[in-house]
PDB file of C-alpha atoms in Angstrom:
ATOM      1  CA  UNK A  10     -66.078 160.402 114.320  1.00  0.00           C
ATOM      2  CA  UNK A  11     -67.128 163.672 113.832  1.00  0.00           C
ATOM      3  CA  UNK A  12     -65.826 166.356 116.920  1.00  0.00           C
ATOM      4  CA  UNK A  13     -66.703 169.871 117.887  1.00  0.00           C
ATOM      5  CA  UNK A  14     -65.065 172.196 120.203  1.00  0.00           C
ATOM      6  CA  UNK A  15     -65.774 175.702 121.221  1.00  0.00           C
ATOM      7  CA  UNK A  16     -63.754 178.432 121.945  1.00  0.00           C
ATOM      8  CA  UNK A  17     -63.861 182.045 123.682  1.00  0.00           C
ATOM      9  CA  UNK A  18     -64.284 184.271 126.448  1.00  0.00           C
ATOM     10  CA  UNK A  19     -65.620 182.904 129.410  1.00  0.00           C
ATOM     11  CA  UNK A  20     -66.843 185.959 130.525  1.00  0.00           C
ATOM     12  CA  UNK A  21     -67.816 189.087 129.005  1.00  0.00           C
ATOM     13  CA  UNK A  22     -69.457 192.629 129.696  1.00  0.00           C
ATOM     14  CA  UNK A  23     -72.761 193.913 129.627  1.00  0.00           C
ATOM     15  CA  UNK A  24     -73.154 195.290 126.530  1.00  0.00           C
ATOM     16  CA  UNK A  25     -70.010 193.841 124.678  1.00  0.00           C
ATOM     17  CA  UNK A  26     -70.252 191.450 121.977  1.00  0.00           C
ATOM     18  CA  UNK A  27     -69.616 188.025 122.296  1.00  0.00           C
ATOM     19  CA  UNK A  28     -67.873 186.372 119.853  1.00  0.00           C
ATOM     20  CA  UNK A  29     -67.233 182.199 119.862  1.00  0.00           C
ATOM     21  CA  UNK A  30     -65.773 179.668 117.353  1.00  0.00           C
ATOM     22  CA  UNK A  31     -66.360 176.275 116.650  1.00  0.00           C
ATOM     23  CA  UNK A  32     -63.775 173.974 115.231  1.00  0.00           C
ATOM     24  CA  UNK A  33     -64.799 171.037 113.769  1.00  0.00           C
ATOM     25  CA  UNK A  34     -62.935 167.914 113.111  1.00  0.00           C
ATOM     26  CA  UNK A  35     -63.091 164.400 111.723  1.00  0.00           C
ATOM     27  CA  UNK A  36     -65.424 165.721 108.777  1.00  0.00           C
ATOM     28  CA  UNK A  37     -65.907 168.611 106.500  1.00  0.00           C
ATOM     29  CA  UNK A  38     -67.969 171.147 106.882  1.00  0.00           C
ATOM     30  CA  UNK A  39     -68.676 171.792 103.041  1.00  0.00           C
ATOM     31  CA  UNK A  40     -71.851 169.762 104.212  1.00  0.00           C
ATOM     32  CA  UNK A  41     -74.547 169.819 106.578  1.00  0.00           C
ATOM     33  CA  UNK A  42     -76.093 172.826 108.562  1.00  0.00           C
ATOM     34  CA  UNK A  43     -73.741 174.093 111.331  1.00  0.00           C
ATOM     35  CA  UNK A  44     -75.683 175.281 114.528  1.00  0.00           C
ATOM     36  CA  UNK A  45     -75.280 177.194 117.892  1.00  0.00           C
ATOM     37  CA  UNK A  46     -77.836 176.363 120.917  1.00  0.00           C
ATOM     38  CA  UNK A  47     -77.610 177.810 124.024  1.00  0.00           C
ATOM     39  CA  UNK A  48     -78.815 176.967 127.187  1.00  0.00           C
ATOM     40  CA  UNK A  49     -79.059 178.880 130.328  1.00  0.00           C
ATOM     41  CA  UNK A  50     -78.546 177.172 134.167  1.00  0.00           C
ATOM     42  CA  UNK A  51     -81.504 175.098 134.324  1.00  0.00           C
ATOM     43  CA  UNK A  52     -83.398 175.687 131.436  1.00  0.00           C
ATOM     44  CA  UNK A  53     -84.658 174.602 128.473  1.00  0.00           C
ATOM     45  CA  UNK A  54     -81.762 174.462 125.289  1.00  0.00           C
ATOM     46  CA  UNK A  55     -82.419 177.178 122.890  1.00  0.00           C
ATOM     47  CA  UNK A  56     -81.818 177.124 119.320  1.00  0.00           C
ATOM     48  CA  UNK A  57     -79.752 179.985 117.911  1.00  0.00           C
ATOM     49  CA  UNK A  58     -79.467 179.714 114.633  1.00  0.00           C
ATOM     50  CA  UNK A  59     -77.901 177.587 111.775  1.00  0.00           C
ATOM     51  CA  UNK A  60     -75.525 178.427 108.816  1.00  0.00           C
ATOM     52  CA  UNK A  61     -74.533 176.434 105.222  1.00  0.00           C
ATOM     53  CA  UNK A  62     -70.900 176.254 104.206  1.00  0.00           C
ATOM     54  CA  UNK A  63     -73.088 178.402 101.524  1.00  0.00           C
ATOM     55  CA  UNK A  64     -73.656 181.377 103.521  1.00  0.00           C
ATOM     56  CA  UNK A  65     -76.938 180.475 103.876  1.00  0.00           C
ATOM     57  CA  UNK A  66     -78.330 181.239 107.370  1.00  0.00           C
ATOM     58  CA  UNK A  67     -81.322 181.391 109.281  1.00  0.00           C
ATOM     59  CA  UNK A  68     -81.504 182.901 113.023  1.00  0.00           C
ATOM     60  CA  UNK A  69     -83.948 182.468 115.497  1.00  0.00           C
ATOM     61  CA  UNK A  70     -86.039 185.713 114.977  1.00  0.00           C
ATOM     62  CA  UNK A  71     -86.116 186.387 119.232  1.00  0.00           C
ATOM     63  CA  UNK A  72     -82.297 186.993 118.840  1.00  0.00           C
ATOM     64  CA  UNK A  73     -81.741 187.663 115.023  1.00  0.00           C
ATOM     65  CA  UNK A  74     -81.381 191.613 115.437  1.00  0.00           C
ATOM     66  CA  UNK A  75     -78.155 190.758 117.272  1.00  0.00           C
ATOM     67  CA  UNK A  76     -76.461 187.907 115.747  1.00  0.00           C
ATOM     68  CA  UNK A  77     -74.205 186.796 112.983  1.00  0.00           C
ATOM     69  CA  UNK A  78     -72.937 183.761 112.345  1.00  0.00           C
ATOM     70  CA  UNK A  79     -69.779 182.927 109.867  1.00  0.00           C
ATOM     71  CA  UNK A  80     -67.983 179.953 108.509  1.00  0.00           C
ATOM     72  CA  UNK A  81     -64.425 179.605 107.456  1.00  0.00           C
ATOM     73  CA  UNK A  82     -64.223 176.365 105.096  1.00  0.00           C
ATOM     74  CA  UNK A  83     -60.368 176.700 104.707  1.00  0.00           C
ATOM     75  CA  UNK A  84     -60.181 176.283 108.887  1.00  0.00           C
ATOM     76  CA  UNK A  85     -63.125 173.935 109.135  1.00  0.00           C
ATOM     77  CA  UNK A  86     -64.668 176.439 111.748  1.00  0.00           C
ATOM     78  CA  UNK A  87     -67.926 178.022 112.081  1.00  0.00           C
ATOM     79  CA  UNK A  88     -68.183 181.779 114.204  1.00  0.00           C
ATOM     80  CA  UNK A  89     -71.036 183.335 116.436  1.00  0.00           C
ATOM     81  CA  UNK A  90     -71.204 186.793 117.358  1.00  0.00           C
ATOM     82  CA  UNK A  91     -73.487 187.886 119.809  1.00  0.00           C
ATOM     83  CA  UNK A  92     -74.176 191.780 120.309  1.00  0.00           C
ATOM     84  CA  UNK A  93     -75.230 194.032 123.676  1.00  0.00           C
ATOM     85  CA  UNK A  94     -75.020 191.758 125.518  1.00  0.00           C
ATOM     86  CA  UNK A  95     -76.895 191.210 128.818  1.00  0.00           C
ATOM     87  CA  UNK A  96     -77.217 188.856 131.939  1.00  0.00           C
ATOM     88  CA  UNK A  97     -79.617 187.155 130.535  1.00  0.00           C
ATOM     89  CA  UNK A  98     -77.635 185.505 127.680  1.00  0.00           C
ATOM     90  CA  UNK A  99     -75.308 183.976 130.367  1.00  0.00           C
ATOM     91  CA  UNK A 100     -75.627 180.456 129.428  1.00  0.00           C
ATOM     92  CA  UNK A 101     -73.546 177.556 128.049  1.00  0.00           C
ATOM     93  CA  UNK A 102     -73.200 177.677 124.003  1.00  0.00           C
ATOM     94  CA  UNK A 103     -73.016 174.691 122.445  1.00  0.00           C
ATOM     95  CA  UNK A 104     -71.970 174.214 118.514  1.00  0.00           C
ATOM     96  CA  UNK A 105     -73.444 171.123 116.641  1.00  0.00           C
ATOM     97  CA  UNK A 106     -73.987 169.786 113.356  1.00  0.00           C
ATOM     98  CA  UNK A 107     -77.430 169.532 112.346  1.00  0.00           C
ATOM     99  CA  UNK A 108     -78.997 166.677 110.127  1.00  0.00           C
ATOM    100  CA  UNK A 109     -82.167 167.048 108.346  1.00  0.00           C
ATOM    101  CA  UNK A 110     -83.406 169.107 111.681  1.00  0.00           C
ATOM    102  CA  UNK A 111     -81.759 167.076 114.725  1.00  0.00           C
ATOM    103  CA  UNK A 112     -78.596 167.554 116.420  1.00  0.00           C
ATOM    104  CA  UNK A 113     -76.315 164.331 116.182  1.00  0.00           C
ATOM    105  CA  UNK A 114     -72.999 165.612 117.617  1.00  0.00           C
ATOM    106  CA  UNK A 115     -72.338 168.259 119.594  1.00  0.00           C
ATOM    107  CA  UNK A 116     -69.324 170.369 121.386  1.00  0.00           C
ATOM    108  CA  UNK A 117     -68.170 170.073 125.062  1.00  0.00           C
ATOM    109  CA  UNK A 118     -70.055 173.512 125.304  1.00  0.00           C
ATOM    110  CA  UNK A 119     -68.427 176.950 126.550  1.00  0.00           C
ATOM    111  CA  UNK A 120     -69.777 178.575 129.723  1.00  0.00           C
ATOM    112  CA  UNK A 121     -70.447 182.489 129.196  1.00  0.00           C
ATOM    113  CA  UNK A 122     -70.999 184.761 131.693  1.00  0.00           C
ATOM    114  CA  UNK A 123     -72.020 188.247 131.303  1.00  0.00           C
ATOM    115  CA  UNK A 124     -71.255 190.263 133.989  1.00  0.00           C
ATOM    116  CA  UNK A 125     -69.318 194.186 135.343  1.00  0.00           C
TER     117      UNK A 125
ATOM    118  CA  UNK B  26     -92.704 178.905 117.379  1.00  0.00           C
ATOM    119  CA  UNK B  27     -94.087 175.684 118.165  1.00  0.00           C
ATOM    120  CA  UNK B  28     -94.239 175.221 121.725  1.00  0.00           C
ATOM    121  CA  UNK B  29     -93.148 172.016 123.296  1.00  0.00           C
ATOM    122  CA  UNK B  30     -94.702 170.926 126.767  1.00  0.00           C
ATOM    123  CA  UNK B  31     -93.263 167.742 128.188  1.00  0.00           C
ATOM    124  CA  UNK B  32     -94.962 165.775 131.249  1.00  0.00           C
ATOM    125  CA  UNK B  33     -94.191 165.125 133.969  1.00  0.00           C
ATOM    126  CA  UNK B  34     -91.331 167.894 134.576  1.00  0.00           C
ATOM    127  CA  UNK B  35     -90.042 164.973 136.953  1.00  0.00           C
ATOM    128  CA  UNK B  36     -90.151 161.417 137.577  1.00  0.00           C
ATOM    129  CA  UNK B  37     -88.819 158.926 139.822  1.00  0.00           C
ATOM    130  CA  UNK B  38     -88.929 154.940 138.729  1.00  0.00           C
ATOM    131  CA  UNK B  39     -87.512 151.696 140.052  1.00  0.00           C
ATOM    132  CA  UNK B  40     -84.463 150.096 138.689  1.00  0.00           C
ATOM    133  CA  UNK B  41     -86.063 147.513 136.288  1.00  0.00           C
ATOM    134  CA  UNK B  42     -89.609 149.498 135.776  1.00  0.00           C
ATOM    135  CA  UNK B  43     -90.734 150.997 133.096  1.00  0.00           C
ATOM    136  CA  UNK B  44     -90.274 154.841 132.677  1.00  0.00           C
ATOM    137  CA  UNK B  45     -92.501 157.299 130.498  1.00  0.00           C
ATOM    138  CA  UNK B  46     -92.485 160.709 129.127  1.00  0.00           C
ATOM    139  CA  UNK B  47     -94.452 162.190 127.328  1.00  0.00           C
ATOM    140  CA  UNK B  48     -94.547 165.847 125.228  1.00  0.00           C
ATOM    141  CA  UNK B  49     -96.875 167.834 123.690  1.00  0.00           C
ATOM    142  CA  UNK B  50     -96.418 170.263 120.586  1.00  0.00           C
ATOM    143  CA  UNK B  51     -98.690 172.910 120.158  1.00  0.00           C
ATOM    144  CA  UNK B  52     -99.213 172.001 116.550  1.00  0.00           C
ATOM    145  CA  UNK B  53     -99.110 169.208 114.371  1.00  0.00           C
ATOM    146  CA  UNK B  54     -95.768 167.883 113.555  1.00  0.00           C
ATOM    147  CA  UNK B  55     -96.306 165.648 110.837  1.00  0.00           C
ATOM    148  CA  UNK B  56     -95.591 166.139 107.362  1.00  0.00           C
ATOM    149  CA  UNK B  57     -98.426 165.217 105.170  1.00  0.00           C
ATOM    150  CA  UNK B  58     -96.033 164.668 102.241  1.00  0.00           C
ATOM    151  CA  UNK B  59     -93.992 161.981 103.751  1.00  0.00           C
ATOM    152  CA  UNK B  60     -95.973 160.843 107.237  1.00  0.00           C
ATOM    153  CA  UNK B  61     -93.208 161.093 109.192  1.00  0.00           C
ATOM    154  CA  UNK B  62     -93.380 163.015 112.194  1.00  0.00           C
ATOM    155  CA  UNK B  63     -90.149 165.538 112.887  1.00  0.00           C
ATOM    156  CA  UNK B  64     -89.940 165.313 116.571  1.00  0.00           C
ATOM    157  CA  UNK B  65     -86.609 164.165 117.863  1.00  0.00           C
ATOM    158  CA  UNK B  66     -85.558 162.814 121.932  1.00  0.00           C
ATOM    159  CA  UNK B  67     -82.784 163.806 123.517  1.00  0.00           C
ATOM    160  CA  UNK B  68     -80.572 162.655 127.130  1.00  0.00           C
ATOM    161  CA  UNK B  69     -78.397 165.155 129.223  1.00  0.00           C
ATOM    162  CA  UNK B  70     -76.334 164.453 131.885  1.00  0.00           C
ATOM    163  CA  UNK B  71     -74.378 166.732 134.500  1.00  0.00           C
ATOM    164  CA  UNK B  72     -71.903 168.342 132.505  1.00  0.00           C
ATOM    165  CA  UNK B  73     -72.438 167.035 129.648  1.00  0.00           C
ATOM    166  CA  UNK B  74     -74.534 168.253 125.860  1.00  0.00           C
ATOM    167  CA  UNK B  75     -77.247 166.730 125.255  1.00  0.00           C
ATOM    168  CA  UNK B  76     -77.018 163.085 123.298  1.00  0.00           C
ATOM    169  CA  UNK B  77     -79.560 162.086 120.451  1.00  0.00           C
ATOM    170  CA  UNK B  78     -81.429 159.515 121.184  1.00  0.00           C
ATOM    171  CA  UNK B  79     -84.656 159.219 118.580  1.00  0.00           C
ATOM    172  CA  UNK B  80     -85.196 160.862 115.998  1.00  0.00           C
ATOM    173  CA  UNK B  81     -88.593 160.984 113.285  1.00  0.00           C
ATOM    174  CA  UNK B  82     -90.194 160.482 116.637  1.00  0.00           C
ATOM    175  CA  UNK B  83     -89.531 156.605 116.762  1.00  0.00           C
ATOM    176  CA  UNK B  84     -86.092 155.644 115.186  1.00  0.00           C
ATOM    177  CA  UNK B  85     -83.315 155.148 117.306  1.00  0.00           C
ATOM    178  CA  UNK B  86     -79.696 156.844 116.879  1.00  0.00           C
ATOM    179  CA  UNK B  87     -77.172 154.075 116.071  1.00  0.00           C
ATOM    180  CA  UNK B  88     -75.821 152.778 119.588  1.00  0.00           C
ATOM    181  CA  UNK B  89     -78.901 153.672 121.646  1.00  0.00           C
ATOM    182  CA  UNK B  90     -79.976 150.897 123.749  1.00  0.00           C
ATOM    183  CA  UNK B  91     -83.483 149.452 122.519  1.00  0.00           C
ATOM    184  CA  UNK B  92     -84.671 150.187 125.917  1.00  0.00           C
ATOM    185  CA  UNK B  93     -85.464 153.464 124.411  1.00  0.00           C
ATOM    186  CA  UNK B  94     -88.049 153.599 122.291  1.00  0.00           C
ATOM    187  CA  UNK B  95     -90.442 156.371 120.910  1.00  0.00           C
ATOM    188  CA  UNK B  96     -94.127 156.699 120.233  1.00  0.00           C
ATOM    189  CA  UNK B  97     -96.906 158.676 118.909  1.00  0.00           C
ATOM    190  CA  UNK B  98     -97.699 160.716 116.104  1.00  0.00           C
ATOM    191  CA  UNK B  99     -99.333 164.345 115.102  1.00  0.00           C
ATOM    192  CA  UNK B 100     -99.170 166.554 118.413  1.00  0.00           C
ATOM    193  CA  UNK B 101     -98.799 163.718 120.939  1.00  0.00           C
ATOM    194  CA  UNK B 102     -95.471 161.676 121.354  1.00  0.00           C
ATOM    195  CA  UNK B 103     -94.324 159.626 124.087  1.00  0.00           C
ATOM    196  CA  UNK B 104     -90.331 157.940 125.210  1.00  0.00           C
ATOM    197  CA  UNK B 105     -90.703 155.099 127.209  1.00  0.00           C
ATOM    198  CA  UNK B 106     -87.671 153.721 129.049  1.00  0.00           C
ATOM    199  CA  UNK B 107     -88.325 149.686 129.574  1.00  0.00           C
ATOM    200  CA  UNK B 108     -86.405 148.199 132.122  1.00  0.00           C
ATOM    201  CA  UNK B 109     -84.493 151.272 133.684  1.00  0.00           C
ATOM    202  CA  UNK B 110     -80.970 151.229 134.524  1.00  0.00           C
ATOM    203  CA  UNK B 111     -79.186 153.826 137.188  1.00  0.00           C
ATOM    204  CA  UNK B 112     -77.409 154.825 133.618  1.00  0.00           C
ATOM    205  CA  UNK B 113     -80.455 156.452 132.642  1.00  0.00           C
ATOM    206  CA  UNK B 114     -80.960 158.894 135.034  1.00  0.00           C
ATOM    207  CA  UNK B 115     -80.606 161.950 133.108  1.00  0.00           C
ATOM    208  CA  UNK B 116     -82.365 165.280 131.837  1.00  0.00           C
ATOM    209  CA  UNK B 117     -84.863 164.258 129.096  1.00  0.00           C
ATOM    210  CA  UNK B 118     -85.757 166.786 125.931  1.00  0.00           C
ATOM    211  CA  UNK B 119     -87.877 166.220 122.994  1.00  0.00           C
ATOM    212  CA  UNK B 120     -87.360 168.744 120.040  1.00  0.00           C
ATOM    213  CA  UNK B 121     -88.945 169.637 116.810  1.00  0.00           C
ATOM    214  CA  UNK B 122     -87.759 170.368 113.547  1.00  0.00           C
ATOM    215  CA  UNK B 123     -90.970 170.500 111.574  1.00  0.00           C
ATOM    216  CA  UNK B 124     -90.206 174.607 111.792  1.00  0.00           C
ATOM    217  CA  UNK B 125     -87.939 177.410 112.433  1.00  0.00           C
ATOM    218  CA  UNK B 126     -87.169 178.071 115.105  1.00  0.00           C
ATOM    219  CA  UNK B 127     -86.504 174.672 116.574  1.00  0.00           C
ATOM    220  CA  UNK B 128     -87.599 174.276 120.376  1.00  0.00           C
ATOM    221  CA  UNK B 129     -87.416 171.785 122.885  1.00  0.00           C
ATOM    222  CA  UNK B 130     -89.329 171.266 126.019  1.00  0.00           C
ATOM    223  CA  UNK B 131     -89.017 172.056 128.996  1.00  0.00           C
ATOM    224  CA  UNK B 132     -87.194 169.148 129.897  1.00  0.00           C
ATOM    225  CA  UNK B 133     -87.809 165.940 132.172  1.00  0.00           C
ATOM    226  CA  UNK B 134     -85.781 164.742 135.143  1.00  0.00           C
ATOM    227  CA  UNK B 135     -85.417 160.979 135.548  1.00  0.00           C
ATOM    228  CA  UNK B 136     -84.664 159.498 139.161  1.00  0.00           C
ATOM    229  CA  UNK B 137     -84.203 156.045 140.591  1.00  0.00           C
ATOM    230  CA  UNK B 138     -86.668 155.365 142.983  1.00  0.00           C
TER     231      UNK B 138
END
């Protein structure tokens, strides 16, 4: 069964960059897209973006001027980095591995606050 | 972006009823090359990610109960819940993959009567 956990800051400054990894186990991650969603206190999950053991990525274009994403085969881990940050990206980030377009497992998810 | 609109935002049911959702895309998300429709259901709980439940708008995840089933086709889909259990009281999400970026709905809250 394949398992995701992320890791990182709980809680981070305006402006700072955010920066979270996902470590995947029970399965490689030489295949399938690898994906962060977010989703802030009582709304809707949003869909950050999505990388290839490739390099290939593609970012949602309402946050793509501040992200990069990154995957480490030889750790079977997958990175997001999220720039200037501001209150309104406090939200819980979820990783999960994507499947032809849906998300079939998915990490615990990691609270982030932004916040002085 | 494709904009998903589920109804109703909430919904309360008896144990044993029938419960259904239903959610709107604001274009067509069927493939003409294949006919299938890429529109996917999901279940949250407190706490917890959201689970897969349907995907290709109608076929079940392995180990979903077939309580859950999914309908509809094009910009009009529809999860109905048959014969509720308190277990299923939950956030419900449809999502679409027909196009980047991928978005969800809004999101509909299932109660117990």
């Amino acid at each position: 069964q394949v398992q995701l956990q992320e890791s990182g800051p709980g809680l981070v400054k305006p402006s700072e960059t955010l920066s979270l990894t996902c470590s995947v186990s029970g399965g490689s991650i030489r295949s399938y897209y690898w994906t962060w969603i977010r989703q802030s206190p009582g709304k809707r999950p949003e869909w950050i973006g999505h990388m290839y053991h490739s390099g290939i990525t593609n970012y949602n274009p309402s946050l793509k001027s501040r992200v990069t994403m990154s995957i480490d085969t030889s750790k079977n881990q997958f990175s997001l980095q999220l720039r200037s940050l501001t209150p309104a990206d406090t939200a819980v980030y979820y990783c999960a591995r994507e499947d032809r377009g849906w998300f079939e497992f998915w990490g615990q998810g990691a609270l982030v606050s932004v916040s002085s | 972006d494709i904009v998903m609109t589920q109804s109703p935002d909430s919904l309360a049911v008896s144990l044993g009823e029938r419960a259904t959702i239903n959610c709107k895309s604001s274009q067509s998300l069927l493939y003409s090359s294949n006919y299938k429709n890429y529109l996917a259901w999901y279940q949250q709980k407190p706490g917890q990610p959201p689970k897969l439940l349907l995907n290709w708008a109608s076929t079940r995840e392995s180990g979903v109960p077939d309580r859950f089933s999914g309908s509809g086709s094009g910009t009009d889909f529809t999860l109905t819940i048959s014969g509720l259990q308190a277990e299923d009281v939950a956030l419900y999400y449809c999502q679409q993959y027909y196009s980047l970026p991928y978005t969800f709905g809004q999101g509909t809250k299932l109660e117990i009567k």
